[in-house]
C-alpha atoms as an extended CHARMM CRD file, in Angstrom:
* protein
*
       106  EXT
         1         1  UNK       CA            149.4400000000     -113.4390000000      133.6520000000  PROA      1               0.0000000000
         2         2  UNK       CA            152.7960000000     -115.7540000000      133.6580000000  PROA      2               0.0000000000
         3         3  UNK       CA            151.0940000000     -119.0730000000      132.0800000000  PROA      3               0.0000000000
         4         4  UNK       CA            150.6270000000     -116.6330000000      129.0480000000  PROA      4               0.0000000000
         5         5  UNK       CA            154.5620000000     -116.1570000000      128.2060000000  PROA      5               0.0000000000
         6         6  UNK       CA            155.1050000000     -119.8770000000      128.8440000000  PROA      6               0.0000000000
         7         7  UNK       CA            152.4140000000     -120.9950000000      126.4410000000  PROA      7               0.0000000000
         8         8  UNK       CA            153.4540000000     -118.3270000000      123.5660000000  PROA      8               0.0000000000
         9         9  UNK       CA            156.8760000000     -120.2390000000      124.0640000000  PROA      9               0.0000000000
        10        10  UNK       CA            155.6920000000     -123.5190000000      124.0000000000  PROA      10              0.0000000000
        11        11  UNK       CA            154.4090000000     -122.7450000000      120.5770000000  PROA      11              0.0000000000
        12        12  UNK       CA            157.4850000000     -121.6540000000      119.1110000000  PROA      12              0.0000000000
        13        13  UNK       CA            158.2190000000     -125.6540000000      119.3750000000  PROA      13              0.0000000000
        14        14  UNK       CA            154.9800000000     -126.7800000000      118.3520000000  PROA      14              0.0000000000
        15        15  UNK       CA            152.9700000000     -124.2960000000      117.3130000000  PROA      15              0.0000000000
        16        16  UNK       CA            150.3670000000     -126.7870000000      115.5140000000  PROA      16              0.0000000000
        17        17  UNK       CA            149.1770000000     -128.2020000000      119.4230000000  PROA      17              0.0000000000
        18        18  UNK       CA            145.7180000000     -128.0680000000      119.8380000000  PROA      18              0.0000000000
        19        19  UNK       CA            146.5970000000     -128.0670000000      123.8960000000  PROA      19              0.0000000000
        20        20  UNK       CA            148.5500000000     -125.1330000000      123.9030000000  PROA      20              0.0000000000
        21        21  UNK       CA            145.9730000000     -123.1960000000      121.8990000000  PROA      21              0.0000000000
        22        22  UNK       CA            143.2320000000     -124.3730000000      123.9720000000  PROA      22              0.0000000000
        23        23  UNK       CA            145.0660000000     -123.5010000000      127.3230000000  PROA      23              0.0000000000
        24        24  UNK       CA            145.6460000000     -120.4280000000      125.7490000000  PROA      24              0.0000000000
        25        25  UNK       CA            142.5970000000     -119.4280000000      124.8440000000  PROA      25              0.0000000000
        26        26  UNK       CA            141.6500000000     -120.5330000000      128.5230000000  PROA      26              0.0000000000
        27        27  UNK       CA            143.7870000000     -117.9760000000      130.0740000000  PROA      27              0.0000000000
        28        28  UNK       CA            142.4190000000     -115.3590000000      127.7360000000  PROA      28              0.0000000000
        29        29  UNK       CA            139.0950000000     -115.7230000000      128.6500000000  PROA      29              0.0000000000
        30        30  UNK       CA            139.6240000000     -116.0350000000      132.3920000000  PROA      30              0.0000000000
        31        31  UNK       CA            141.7250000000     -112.4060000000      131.3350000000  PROA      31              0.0000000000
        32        32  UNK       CA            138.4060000000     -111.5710000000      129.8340000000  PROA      32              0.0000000000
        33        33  UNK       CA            140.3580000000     -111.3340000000      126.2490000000  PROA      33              0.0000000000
        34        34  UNK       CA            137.5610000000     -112.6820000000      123.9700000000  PROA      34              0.0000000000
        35        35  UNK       CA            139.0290000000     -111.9830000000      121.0270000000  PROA      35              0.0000000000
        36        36  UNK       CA            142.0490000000     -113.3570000000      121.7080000000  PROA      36              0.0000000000
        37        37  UNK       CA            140.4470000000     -116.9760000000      123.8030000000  PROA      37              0.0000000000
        38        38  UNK       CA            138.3980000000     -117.0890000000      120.5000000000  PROA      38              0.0000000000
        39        39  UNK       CA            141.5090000000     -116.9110000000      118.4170000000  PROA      39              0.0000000000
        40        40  UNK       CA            143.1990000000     -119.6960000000      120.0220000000  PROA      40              0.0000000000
        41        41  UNK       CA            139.9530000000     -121.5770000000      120.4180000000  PROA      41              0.0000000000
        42        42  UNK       CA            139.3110000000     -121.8420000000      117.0850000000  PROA      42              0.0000000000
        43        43  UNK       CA            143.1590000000     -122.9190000000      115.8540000000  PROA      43              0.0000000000
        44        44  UNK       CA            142.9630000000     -125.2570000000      118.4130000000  PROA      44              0.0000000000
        45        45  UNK       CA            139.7930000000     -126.9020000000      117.0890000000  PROA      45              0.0000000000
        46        46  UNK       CA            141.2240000000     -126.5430000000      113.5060000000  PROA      46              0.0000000000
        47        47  UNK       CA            144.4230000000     -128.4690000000      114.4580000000  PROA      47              0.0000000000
        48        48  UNK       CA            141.9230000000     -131.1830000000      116.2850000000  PROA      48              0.0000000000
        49        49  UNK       CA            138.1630000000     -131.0260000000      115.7450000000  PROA      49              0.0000000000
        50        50  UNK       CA            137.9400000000     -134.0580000000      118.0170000000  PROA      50              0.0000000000
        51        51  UNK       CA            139.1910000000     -131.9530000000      121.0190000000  PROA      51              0.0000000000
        52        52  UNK       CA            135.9680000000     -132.0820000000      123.1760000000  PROA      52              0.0000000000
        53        53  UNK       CA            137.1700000000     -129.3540000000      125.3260000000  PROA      53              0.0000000000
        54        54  UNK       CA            137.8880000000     -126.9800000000      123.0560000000  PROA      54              0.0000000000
        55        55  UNK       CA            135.5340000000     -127.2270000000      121.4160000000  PROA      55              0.0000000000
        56        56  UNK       CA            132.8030000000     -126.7310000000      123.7440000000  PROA      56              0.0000000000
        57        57  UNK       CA            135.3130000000     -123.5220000000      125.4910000000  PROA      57              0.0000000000
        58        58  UNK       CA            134.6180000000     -121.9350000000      121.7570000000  PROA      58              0.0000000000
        59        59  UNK       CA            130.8380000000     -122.1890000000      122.2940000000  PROA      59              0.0000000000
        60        60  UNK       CA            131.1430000000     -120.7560000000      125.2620000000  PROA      60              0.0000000000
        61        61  UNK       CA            133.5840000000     -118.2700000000      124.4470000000  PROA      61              0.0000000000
        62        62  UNK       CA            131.6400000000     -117.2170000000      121.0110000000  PROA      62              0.0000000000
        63        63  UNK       CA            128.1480000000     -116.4600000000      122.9410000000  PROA      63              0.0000000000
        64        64  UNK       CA            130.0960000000     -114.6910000000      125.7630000000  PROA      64              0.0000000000
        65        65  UNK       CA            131.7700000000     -112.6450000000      123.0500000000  PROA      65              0.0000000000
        66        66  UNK       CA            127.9750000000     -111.8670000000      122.1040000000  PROA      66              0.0000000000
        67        67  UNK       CA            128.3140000000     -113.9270000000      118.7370000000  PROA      67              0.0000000000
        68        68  UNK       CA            125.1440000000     -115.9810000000      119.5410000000  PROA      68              0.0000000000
        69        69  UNK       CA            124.5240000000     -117.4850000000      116.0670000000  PROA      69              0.0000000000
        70        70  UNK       CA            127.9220000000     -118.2890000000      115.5940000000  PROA      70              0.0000000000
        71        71  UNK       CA            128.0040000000     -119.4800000000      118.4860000000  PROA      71              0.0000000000
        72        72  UNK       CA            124.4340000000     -121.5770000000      117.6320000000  PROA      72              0.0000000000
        73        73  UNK       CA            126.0800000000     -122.7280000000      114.6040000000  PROA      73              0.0000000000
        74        74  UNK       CA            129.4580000000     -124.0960000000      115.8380000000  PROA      74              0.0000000000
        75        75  UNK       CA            127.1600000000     -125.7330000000      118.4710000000  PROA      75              0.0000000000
        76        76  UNK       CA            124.9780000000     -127.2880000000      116.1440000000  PROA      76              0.0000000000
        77        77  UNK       CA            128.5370000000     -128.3590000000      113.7250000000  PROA      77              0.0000000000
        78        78  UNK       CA            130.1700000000     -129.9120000000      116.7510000000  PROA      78              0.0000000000
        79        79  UNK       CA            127.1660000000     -131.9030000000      117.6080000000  PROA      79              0.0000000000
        80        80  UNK       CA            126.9360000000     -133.1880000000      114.2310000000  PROA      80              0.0000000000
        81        81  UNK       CA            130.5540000000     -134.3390000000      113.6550000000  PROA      81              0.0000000000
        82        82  UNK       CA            129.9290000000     -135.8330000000      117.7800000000  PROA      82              0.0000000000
        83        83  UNK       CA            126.9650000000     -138.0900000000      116.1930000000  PROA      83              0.0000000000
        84        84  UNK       CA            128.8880000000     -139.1660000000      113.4520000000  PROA      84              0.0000000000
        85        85  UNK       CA            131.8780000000     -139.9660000000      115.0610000000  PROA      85              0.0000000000
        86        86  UNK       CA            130.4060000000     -141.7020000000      117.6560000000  PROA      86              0.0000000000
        87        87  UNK       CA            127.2470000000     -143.3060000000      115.4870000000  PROA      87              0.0000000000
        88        88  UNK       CA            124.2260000000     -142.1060000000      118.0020000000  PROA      88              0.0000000000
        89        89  UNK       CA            121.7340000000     -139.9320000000      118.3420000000  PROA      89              0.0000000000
        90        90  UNK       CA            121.4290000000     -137.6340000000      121.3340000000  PROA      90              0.0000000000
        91        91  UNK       CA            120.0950000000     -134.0490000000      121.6340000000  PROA      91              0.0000000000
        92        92  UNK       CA            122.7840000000     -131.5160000000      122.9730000000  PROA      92              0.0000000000
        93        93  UNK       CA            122.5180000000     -131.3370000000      126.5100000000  PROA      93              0.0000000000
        94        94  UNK       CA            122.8460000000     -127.7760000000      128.6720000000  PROA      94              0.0000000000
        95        95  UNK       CA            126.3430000000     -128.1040000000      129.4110000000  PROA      95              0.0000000000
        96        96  UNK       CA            127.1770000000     -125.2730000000      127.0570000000  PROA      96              0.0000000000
        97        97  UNK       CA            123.9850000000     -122.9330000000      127.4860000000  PROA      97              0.0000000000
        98        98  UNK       CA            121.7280000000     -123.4660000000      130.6610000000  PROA      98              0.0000000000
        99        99  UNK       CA            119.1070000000     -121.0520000000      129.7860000000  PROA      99              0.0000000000
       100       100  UNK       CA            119.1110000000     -121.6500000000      126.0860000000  PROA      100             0.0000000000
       101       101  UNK       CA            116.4700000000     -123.5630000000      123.7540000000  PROA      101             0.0000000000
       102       102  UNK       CA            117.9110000000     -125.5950000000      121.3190000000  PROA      102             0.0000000000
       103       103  UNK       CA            115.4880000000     -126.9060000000      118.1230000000  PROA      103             0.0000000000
       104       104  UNK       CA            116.5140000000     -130.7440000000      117.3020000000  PROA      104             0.0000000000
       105       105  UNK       CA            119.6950000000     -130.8540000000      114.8720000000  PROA      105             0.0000000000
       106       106  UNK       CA            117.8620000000     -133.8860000000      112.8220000000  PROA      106             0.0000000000
């Protein structure tokens, strides 16, 4: 996959940008790569734990990977530091897992 080299490259410049991680680990999964989309998921969401989108590609990724309680559990994180940051209260909607039940995080 081309976007791959580009990206590693790109990283050599900046290699703390939670972008380039996150389109990394995007290409990775699409490669089916778990291992490696989770890798880059997770610096990405260490560099910025406000990036939405990778955040949520990590869930994903981790209950994909068959990690379902990690996954469960970086769900249930993300949602908390979303309620702080933004000061509401909402329960996680299914854009992450569909077919999933979810217990309330309060």
């Amino acid at each position: 996959m081309r976007p791959i080299p580009l990206l590693k490259e790109c990283l050599d410049y900046s290699h703390e940008d939670p972008e380039i991680h996150y389109y990394l680990g995007k290409c990775y999964e699409e490669m089916g790569n778990l291992t490696d989309a989770i890798w880059h998921l997770q610096l990405a969401v260490q560099f910025d734990p406000s990036h939405d989108a990778s955040q949520l590609a990590l869930i994903r990724v981790l209950d994909k990977n068959g990690q379902k309680n990690k996954s469960i559990e970086t769900a249930r994180l993300y949602f908390q530091y979303k309620k702080a940051d933004l000061n509401i209260s909402f329960t996680p909607a299914v854009c992450c897992f569909p077919n999933t039940w979810f217990p309330r995080l309060n």
